[in-house]
């Protein structure tokens, strides 16, 4: 929860408590008592998305792909489809992002998932940070990150004891 949202809830609670317990006439209390639940509901509906839902921001310029899910368009329900990406942005936990569906992006994601299945690290490069939509593949490119191969570990030989 952001600091401003916590402060807004605190001010709302203190103001409502003052209006209910203060020595002011009821005529002055009624507007605040009526407005407090409306403001509380507005603050609740406008709260940041902290429940693990995809970010409303576009994907970062560079990140590593952890996983992806493609929801194809469904003309029967007028659903335009979405592509959900879980990206390692280097800050500990992976972050979920949602981009509009396009056939080229769908094909890129499928190829990237196949590389992940072969245990290859896939880097996601976002070439556009502006408004989403339009554009081939929505400005996302997937590339296999070339990691150095480690030498084979020598195994200890047992002397039969």
PDB file of C-alpha atoms in Angstrom, residues 5 11 35 60 75 78 84 104 111 132 150:
ATOM      1  CA  UNK A   5      -3.274   5.858   0.281  1.00  0.00           C
ATOM      2  CA  UNK A  11      -7.519  11.105   7.517  1.00  0.00           C
ATOM      3  CA  UNK A  35     -19.276  11.723   2.163  1.00  0.00           C
ATOM      4  CA  UNK A  60      10.784  -3.097 -18.939  1.00  0.00           C
ATOM      5  CA  UNK A  75     -14.902 -13.525 -31.359  1.00  0.00           C
ATOM      6  CA  UNK A  78     -15.584 -10.080 -28.197  1.00  0.00           C
ATOM      7  CA  UNK A  84       0.735 -12.575 -20.036  1.00  0.00           C
ATOM      8  CA  UNK A 104       3.349 -12.261 -34.397  1.00  0.00           C
ATOM      9  CA  UNK A 111       9.261 -20.005 -29.697  1.00  0.00           C
ATOM     10  CA  UNK A 132       0.647  -0.290 -26.006  1.00  0.00           C
ATOM     11  CA  UNK A 150      30.813 -24.569 -17.010  1.00  0.00           C
TER      12      UNK A 150
END
